[in-house]
Coordinates of C-alpha atoms in Angstrom, one line a residue:
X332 CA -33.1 22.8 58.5
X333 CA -30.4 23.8 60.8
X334 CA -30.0 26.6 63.0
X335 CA -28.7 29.8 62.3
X336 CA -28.5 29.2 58.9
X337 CA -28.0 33.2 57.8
X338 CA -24.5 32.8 58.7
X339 CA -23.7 31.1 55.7
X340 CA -23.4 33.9 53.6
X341 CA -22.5 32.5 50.2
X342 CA -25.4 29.7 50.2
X343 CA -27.1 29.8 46.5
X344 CA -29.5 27.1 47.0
X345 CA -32.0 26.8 49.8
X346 CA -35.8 25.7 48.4
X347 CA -37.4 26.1 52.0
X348 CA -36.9 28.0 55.0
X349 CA -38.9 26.7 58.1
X350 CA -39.8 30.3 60.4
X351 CA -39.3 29.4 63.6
X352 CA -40.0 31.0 67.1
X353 CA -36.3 30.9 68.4
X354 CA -33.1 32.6 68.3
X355 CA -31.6 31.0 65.0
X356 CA -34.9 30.3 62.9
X357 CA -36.4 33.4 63.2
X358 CA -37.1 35.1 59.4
X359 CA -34.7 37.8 60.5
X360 CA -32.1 34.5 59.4
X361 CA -32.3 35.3 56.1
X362 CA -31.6 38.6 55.8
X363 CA -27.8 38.3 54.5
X364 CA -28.5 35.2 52.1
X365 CA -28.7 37.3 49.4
X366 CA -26.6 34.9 46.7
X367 CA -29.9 32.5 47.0
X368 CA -31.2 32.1 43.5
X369 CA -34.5 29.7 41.9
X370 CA -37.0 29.0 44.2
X371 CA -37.5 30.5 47.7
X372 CA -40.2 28.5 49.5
X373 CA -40.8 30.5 53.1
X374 CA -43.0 28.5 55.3
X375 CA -44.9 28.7 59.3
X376 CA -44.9 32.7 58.6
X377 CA -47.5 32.4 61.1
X378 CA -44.3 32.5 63.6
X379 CA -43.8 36.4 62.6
X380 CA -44.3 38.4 64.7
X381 CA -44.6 41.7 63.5
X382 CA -43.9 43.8 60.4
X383 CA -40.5 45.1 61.7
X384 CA -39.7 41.2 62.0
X385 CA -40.9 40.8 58.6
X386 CA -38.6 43.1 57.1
X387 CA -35.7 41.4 58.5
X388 CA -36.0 39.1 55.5
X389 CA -34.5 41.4 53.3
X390 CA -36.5 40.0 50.4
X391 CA -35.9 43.2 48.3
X392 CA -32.3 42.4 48.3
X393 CA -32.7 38.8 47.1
X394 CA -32.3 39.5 43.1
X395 CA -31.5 35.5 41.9
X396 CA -34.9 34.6 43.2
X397 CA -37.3 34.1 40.8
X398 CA -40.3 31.6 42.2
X399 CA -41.1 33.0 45.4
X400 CA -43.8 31.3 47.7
X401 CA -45.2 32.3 51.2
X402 CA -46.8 30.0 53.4
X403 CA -48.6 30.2 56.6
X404 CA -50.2 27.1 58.2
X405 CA -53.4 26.7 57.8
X406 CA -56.4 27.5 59.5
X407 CA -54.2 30.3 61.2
X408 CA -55.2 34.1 62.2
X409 CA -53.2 36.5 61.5
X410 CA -55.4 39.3 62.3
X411 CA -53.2 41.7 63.3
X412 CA -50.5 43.1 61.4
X413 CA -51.1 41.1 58.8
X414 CA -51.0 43.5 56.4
X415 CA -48.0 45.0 57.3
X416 CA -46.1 41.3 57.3
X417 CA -46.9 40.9 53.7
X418 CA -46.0 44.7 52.7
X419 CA -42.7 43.8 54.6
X420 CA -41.8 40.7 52.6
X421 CA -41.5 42.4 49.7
X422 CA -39.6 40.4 46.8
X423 CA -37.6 41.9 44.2
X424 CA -38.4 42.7 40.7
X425 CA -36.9 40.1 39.3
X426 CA -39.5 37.2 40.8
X427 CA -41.2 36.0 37.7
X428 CA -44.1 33.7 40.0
X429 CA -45.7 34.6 43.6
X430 CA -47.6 32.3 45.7
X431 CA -49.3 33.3 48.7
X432 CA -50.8 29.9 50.2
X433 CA -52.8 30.0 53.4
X434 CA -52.6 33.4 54.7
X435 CA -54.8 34.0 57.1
X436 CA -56.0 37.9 57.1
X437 CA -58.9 39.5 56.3
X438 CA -57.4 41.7 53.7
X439 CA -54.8 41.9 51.7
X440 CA -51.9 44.5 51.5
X441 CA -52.4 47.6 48.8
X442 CA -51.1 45.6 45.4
X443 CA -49.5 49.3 44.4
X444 CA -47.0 48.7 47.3
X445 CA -46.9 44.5 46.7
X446 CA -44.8 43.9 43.5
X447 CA -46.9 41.3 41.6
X448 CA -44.6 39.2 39.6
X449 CA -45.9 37.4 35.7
X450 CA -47.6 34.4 37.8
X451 CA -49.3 34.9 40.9
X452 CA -51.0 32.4 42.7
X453 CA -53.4 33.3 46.1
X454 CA -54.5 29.7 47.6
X455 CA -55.9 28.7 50.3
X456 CA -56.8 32.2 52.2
X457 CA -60.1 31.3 54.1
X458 CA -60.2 34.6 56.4
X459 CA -59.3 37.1 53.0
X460 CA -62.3 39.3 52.2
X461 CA -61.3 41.9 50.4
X462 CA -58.1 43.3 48.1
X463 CA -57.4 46.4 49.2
X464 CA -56.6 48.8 46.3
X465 CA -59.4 47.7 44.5
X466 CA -62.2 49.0 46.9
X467 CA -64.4 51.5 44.7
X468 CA -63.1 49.7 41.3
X469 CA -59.8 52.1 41.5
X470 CA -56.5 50.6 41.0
X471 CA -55.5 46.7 39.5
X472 CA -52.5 48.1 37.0
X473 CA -50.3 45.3 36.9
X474 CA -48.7 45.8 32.8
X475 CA -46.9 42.5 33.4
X476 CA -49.3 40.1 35.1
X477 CA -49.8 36.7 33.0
X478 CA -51.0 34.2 35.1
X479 CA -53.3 35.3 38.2
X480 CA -54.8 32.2 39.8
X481 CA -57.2 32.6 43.3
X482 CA -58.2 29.7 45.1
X483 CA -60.2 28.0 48.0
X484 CA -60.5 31.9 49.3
X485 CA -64.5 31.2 50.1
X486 CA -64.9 34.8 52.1
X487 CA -63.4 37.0 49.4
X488 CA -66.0 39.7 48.5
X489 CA -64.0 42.3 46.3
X490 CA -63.4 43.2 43.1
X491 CA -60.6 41.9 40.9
X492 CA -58.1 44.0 39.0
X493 CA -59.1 45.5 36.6
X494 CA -56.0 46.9 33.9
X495 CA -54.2 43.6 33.1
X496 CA -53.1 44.3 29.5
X497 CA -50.5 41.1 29.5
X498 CA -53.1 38.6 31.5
X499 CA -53.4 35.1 29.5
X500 CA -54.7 33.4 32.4
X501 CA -57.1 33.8 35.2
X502 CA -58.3 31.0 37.6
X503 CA -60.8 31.9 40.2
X504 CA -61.9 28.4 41.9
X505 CA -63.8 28.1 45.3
X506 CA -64.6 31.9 46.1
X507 CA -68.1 31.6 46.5
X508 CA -68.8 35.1 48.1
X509 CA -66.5 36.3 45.1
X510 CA -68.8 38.8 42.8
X511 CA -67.1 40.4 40.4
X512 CA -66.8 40.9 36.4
X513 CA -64.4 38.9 34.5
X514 CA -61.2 41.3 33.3
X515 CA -61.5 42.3 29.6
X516 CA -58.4 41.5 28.1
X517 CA -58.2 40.4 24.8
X518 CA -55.3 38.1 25.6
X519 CA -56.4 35.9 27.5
X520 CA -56.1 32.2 26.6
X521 CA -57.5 29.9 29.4
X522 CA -60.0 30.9 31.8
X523 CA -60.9 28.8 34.7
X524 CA -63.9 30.2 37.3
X525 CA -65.2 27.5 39.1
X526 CA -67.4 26.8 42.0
X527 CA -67.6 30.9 42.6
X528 CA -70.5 33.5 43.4
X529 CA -70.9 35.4 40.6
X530 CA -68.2 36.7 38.6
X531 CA -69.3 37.2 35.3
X532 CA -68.3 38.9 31.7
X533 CA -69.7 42.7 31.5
X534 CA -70.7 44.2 28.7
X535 CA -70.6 44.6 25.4
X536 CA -69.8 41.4 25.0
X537 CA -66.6 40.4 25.2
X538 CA -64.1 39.0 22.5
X539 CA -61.6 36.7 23.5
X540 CA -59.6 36.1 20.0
X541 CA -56.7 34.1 21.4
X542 CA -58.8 31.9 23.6
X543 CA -57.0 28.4 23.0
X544 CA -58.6 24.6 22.6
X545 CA -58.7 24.5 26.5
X546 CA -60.9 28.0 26.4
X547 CA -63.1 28.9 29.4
X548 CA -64.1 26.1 32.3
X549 CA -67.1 27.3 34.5
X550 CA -69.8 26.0 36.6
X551 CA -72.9 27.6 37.6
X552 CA -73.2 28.8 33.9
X553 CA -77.5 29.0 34.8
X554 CA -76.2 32.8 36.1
X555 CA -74.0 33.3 32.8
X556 CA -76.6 35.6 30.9
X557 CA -74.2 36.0 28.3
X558 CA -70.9 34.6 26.9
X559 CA -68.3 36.1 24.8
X560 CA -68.2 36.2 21.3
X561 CA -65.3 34.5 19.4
X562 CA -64.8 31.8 22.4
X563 CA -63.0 28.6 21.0
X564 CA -63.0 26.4 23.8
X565 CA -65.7 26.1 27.0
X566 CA -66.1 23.3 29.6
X567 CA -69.4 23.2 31.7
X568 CA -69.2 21.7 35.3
X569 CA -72.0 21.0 37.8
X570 CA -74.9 22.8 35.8
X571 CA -78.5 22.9 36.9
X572 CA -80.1 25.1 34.5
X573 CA -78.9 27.1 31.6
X574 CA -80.3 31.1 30.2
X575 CA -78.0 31.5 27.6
X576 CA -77.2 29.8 24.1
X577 CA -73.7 28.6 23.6
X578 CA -71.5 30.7 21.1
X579 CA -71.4 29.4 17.7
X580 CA -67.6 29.9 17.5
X581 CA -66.7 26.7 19.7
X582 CA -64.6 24.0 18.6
X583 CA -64.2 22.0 21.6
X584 CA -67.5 21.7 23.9
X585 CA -66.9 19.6 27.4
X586 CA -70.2 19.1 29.8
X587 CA -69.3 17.4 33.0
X588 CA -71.2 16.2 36.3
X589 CA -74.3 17.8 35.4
X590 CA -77.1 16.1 37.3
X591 CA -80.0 17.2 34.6
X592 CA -78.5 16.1 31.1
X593 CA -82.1 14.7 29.8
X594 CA -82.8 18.8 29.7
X595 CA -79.5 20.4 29.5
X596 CA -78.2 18.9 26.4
X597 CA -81.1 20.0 23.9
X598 CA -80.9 23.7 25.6
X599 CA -76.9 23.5 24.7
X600 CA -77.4 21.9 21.6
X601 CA -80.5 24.0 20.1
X602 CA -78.1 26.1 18.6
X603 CA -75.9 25.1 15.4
X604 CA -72.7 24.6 15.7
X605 CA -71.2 24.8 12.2
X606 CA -67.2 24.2 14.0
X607 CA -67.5 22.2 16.7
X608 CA -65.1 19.5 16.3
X609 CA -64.9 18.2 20.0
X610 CA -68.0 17.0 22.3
X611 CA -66.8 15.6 25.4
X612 CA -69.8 14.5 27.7
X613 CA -69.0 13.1 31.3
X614 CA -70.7 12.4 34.8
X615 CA -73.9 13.6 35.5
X616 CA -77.6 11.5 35.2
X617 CA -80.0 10.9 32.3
X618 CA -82.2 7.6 30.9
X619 CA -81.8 8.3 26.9
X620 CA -79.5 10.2 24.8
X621 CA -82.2 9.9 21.7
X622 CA -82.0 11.6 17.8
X623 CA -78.1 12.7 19.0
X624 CA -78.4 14.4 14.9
X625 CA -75.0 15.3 13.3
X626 CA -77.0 18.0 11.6
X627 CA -75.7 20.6 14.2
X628 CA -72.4 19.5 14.0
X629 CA -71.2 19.2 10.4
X630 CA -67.1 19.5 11.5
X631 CA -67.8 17.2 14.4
X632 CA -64.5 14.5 14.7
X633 CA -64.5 13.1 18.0
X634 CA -67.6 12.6 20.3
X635 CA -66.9 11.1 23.8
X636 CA -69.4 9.8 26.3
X637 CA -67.9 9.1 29.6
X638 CA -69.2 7.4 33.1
X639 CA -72.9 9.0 32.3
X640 CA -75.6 7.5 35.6
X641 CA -78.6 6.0 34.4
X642 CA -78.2 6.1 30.9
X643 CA -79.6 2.8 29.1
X644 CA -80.4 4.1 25.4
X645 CA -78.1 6.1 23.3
X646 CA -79.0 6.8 19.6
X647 CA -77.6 9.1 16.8
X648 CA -78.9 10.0 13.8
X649 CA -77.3 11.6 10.4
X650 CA -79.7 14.1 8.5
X651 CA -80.5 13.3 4.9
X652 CA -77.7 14.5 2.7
X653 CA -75.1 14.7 5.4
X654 CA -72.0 13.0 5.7
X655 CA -70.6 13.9 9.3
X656 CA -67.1 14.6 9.5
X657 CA -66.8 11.8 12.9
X658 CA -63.7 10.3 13.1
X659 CA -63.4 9.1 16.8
X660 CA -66.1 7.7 18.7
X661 CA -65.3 6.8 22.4
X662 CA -67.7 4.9 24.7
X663 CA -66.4 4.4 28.7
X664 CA -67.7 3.7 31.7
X665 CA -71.5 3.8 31.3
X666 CA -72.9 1.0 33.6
X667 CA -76.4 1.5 32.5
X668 CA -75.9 1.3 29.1
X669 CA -77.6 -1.3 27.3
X670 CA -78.3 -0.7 23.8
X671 CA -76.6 1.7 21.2
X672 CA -77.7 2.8 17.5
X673 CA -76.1 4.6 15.1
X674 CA -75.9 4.5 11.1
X675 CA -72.9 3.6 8.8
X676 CA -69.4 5.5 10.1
X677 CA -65.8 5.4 8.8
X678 CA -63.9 6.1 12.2
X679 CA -60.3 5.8 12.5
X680 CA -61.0 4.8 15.8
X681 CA -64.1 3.3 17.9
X682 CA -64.3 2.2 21.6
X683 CA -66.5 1.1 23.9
X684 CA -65.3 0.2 27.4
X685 CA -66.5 -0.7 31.2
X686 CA -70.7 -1.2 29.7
X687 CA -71.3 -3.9 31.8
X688 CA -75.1 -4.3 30.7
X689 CA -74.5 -3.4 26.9
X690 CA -76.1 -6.0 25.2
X691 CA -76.6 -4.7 21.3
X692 CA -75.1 -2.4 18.8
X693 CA -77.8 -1.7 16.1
X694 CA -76.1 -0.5 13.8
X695 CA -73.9 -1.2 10.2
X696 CA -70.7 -0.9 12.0
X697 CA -69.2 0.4 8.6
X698 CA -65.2 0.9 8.0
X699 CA -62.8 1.5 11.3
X700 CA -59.0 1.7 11.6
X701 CA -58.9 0.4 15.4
X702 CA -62.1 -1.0 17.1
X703 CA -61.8 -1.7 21.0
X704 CA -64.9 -3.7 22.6
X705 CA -63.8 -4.3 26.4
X706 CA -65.1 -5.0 29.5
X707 CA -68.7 -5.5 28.1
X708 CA -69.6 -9.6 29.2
X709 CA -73.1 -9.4 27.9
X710 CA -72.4 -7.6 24.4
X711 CA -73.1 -9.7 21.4
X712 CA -71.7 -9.3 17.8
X713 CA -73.6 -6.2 16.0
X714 CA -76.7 -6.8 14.5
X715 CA -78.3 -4.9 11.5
X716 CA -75.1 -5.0 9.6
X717 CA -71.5 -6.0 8.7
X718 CA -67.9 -4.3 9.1
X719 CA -66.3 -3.6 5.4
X720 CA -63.4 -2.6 6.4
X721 CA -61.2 -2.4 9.5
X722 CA -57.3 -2.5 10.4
X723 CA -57.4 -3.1 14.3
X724 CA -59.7 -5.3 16.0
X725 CA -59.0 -5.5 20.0
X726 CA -61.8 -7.8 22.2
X727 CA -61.4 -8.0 25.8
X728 CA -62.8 -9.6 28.8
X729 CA -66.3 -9.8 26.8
X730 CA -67.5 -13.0 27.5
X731 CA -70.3 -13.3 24.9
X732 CA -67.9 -12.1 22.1
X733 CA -66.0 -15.4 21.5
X734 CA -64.9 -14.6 17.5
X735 CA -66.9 -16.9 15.1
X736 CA -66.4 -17.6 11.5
X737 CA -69.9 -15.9 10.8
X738 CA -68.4 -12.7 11.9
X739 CA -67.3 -12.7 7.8
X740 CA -63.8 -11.5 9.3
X741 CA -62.1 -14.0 6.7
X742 CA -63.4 -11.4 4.2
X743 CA -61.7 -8.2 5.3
X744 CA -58.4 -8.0 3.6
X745 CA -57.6 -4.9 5.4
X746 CA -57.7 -6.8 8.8
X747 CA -53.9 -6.9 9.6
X748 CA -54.1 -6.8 13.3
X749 CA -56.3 -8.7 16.0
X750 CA -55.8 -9.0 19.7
X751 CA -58.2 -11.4 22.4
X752 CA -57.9 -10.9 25.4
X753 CA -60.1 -12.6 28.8
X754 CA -63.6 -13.8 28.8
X755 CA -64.3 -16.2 26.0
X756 CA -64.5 -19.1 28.6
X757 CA -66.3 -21.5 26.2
X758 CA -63.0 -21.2 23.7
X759 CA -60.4 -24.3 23.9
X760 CA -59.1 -24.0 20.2
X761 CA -58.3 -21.0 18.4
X762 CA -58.7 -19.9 15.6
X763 CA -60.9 -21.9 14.0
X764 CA -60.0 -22.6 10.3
X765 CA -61.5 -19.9 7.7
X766 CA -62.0 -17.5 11.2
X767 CA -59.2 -15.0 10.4
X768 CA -57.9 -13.4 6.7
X769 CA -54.8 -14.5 5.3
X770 CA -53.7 -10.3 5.4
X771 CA -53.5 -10.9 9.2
X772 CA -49.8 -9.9 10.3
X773 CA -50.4 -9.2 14.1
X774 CA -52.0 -11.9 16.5
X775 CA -52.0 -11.5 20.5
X776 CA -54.0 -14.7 22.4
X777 CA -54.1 -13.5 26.2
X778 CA -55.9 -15.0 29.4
X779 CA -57.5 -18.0 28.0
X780 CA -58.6 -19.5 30.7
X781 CA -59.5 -22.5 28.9
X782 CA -57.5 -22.6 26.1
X783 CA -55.8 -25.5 25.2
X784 CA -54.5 -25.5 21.9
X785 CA -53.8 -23.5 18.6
X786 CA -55.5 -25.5 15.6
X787 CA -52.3 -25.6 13.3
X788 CA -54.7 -25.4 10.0
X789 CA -56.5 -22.2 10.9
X790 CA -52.7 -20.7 12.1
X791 CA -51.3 -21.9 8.7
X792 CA -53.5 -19.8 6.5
X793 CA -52.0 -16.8 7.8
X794 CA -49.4 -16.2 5.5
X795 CA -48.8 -12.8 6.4
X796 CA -48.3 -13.6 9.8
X797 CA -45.3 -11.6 11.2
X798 CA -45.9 -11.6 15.4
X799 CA -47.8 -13.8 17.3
X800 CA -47.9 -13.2 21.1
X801 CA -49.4 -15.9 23.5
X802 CA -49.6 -14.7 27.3
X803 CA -51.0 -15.9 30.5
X804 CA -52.7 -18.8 29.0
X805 CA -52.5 -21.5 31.9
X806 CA -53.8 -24.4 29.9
X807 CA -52.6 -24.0 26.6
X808 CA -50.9 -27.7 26.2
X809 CA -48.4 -27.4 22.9
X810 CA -47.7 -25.6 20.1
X811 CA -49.3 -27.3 16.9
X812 CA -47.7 -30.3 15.1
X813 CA -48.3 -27.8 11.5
X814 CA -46.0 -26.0 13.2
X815 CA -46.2 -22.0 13.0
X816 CA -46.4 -20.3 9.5
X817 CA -43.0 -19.6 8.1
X818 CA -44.0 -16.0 7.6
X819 CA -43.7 -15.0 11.5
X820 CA -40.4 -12.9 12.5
X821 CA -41.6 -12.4 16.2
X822 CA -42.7 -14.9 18.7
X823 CA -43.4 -14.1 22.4
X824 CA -44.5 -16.5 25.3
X825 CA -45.8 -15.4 28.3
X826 CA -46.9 -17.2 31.6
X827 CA -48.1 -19.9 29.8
X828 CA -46.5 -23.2 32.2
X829 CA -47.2 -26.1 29.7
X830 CA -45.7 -24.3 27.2
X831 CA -42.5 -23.2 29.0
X832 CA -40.7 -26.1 28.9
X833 CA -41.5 -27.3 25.5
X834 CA -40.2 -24.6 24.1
X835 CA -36.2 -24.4 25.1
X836 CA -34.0 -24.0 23.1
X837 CA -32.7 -27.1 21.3
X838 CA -33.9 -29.2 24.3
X839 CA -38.2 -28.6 24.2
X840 CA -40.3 -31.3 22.0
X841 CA -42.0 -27.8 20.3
X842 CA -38.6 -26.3 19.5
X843 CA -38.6 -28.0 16.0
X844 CA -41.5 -25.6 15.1
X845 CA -40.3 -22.8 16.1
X846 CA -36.6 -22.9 15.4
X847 CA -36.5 -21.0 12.2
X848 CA -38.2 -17.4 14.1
X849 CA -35.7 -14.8 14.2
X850 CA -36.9 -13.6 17.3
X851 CA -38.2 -16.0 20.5
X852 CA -38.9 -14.4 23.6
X853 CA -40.5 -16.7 26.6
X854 CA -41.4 -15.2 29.7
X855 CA -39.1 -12.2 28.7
X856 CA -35.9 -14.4 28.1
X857 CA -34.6 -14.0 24.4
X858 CA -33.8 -17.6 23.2

């Protein structure tokens, strides 16, 4: 930033404004930039030296800003004056967001003088402990507030404000001295308090109506004696214990990086749940997930179960008479894991990924739309049972899963599209005759190691056959003398060296058998 930058009077555009402690980037330089418009980013206001300097700024006067943010640097004091720095920077009405990041006082200014735009943000202000206008629960009118988020300010001890008629969202993360009652304001849509003393909901109980999907996200909730009524959404971080039952009005339930899930889950699940339709669990220990029933959830459509510690068993269960409403079932990162069992689903979509010691699925795998098995080397094919129906089957890097005509895949005539990809080390010629159903029109063959070559009579029964991919498949030596079926529109040929050469155009001893595909990509030249 240059010096003495206030002289140039007509500037419209200046997104930050270093203070600095000498003649020519001193705050005092923007006093006559008032054509500046947009965002206003004022940073080092530890160099200020006193309210009077403050005021130099002219901030009232600057009426085409509308994001406004102040920034001291951090870990600074600014124990005296502080106060009347801040009251001094006034903005204008027309600034629609305020963030105050880093300041370094004890308290803050008197928000009656302190216009408060739509969106404020305070962040980062490790010395605040208390807002000053809302000492004895008086003051906190702010008709137009929206969006008031408070952050990493771990010595703040006061209340909040309390009349906030427009509020949609509040944010409190990181004030752990903070104890306070949540606003009630019927408007509000997200609700974020995390990692805080305890600020909590007063009573009656409150009604949040317009709550959307993403709802309320707390931690701690073992001090939540209560939550509102009506609540749509609620995500659960870090919880040791929990005193209260979960409102029966949820439809999407997150628990995450709760240590004590083997007692935590049947306290938050003893409770129906007659319109849940989202369970998301993540992080956090436990052995067994056992009798998961689908009688509490009757809507229930997608259950995930993410990166869970220690977890070896998980089995659901469908009560007698039921027929749960699951449509995606998602499976990631759960080391432990080494069995699953579950009765007969129709899911439009099925994964399980990164369960490096799954080794069974007990279960009749039933009817899918997309199933994705990857990253699990010691899972073998299901037992117990048979797929009747799927449209998407994706295996990869599973080194036990190498696709075998007993699989009864031959039989599915909705099959249209199957992908391999990695592990299968033991596989040199693929596919086998009879492995694959003649409905097949998508086919992707990818890090073979050991691959060698595609058995023409098994290729040639795939009469629906429209794209067939073939990538980073060192050893593959030749396309088949069958040749490819005459169905396929959409060849592609990746990385695979042998093949490279036998397949130019006009020129390559393979180039006979693929001449009449309208569309020939190798390693991402058209030919």
């Amino acid at each position: 930033m240059p010096d003495h930058i206030g002289q140039l009077r007509n500037l419209q555009e200046l997104s930050r404004f270093i203070v600095g402690q000498t003649s020519g980037r001193r705050i005092g330089e923007l006093r006559g930039l008032s054509e500046i418009r947009g965002r206003l980013h004022i940073s080092e206001l530890q160099n200020v030296v006193c309210g009077m300097d403050a005021l130099e700024a002219n901030l009232k006067d600057k009426k085409y800003v509308d994001d406004l943010v102040l920034e001291w640097k951090s870990n600074s004091d600014v124990l005296q004056n502080g106060i009347d720095i801040v009251n001094n920077l006034q903005p204008h009405e027309n600034v629609k967001r305020l963030t105050v990041d880093s300041y370094g006082g004890t308290r803050f200014p008197d928000c009656k003088a302190l216009h408060i735009p739509g969106n404020s943000r305070f962040e980062k202000m490790r010395q605040w402990k208390e807002w000053v206008s809302f000492r004895g629960g008086e003051g906190g009118a702010f008709p137009h507030l929206q969006v008031l988020c408070i952050r990493h300010c771990p010595n703040l001890t006061g209340e909040l404000p309390c009349e906030l008629p427009s509020l949609t969202t509040l944010q409190i993360c990181g004030c752990q001295q903070l104890v306070a009652s949540v606003p009630r304001v019927s408007a509000i849509r997200e609700l974020k308090i995390l990692n805080c003393g305890q600020v909590l909901f007063g009573s009656p109980p409150y009604d949040f109506t317009h709550l959307q999907t993403s709802g309320i996200e707390i931690s701690n909730i073992s001090q939540w004696k209560e939550l509102p009524q009506g609540l749509r959404g609620l995500t659960i971080l870090k919880c040791v214990s929990a005193e209260c039952c979960l409102p029966t009005s949820l439809k999407s339930l997150r628990i995450t990086t709760c240590r004590r899930l083997h007692f935590l889950l049947p306290e938050f699940l003893k409770c129906d749940h007659p319109l849940l339709e989202r369970l998301r669990i993540e992080g956090g220990y436990c052995r067994s997930i056992s009798a998961f029933s689908f009688g509490v959830f009757p809507k229930l459509t997608r259950l995930e179960i993410y990166g869970i510690e220690g977890l070896e068993s998980l089995s659901i269960s469908i009560s007698e008479g039921s027929l749960p409403a699951l449509d995606i079932l998602l499976i990631h990162t759960c080391y432990d894991l080494v069995s699953i069992e579950f009765p007969t689903f129709e899911l439009t979509r099925y994964e399980i990924i990164h369960c490096k010691k799954l080794k069974s699925l007990m279960c009749s795998l039933g009817s899918f739309e997309k199933l994705i098995l990857r990253d699990c080397p010691l899972l073998l094919f299901p037992v117990g049972g048979s797929v009747f129906s799927i449209n998407s089957l994706r295996i990869d890097n599973c080194d036990k899963l190498t696709p075998q005509v007993e699989w009864g895949l031959q039989g599915l005539a909705s099959l249209a599209q199957v992908s391999i990809r990695g592990g299968c080390q033991d596989l040199v010629s693929f596919p086998k005759e009879g492995l694959l159903p003649s409905t097949l029109t998508s086919l992707v063959i990818e890090s073979l190691p050991n691959l060698k070559s595609l058995d023409g009579k098994g290729l040639q029964l795939l009469t629906s056959l429209k794209k067939l991919c073939i990538n980073d498949c060192q050893n593959l030596q030749s396309l088949p003398k069958e040749g490819l079926p005459t169905s396929i529109s959409f060849l592609k040929i990746s990385n695979c060296p042998l093949l490279k050469n036998r397949c130019q155009f006009w020129k390559g001893e393979d180039w006979q058998h693929i001449a009449h595909i309208p569309r020939i990509v190798v390693d991402d030249q058209v030919l």
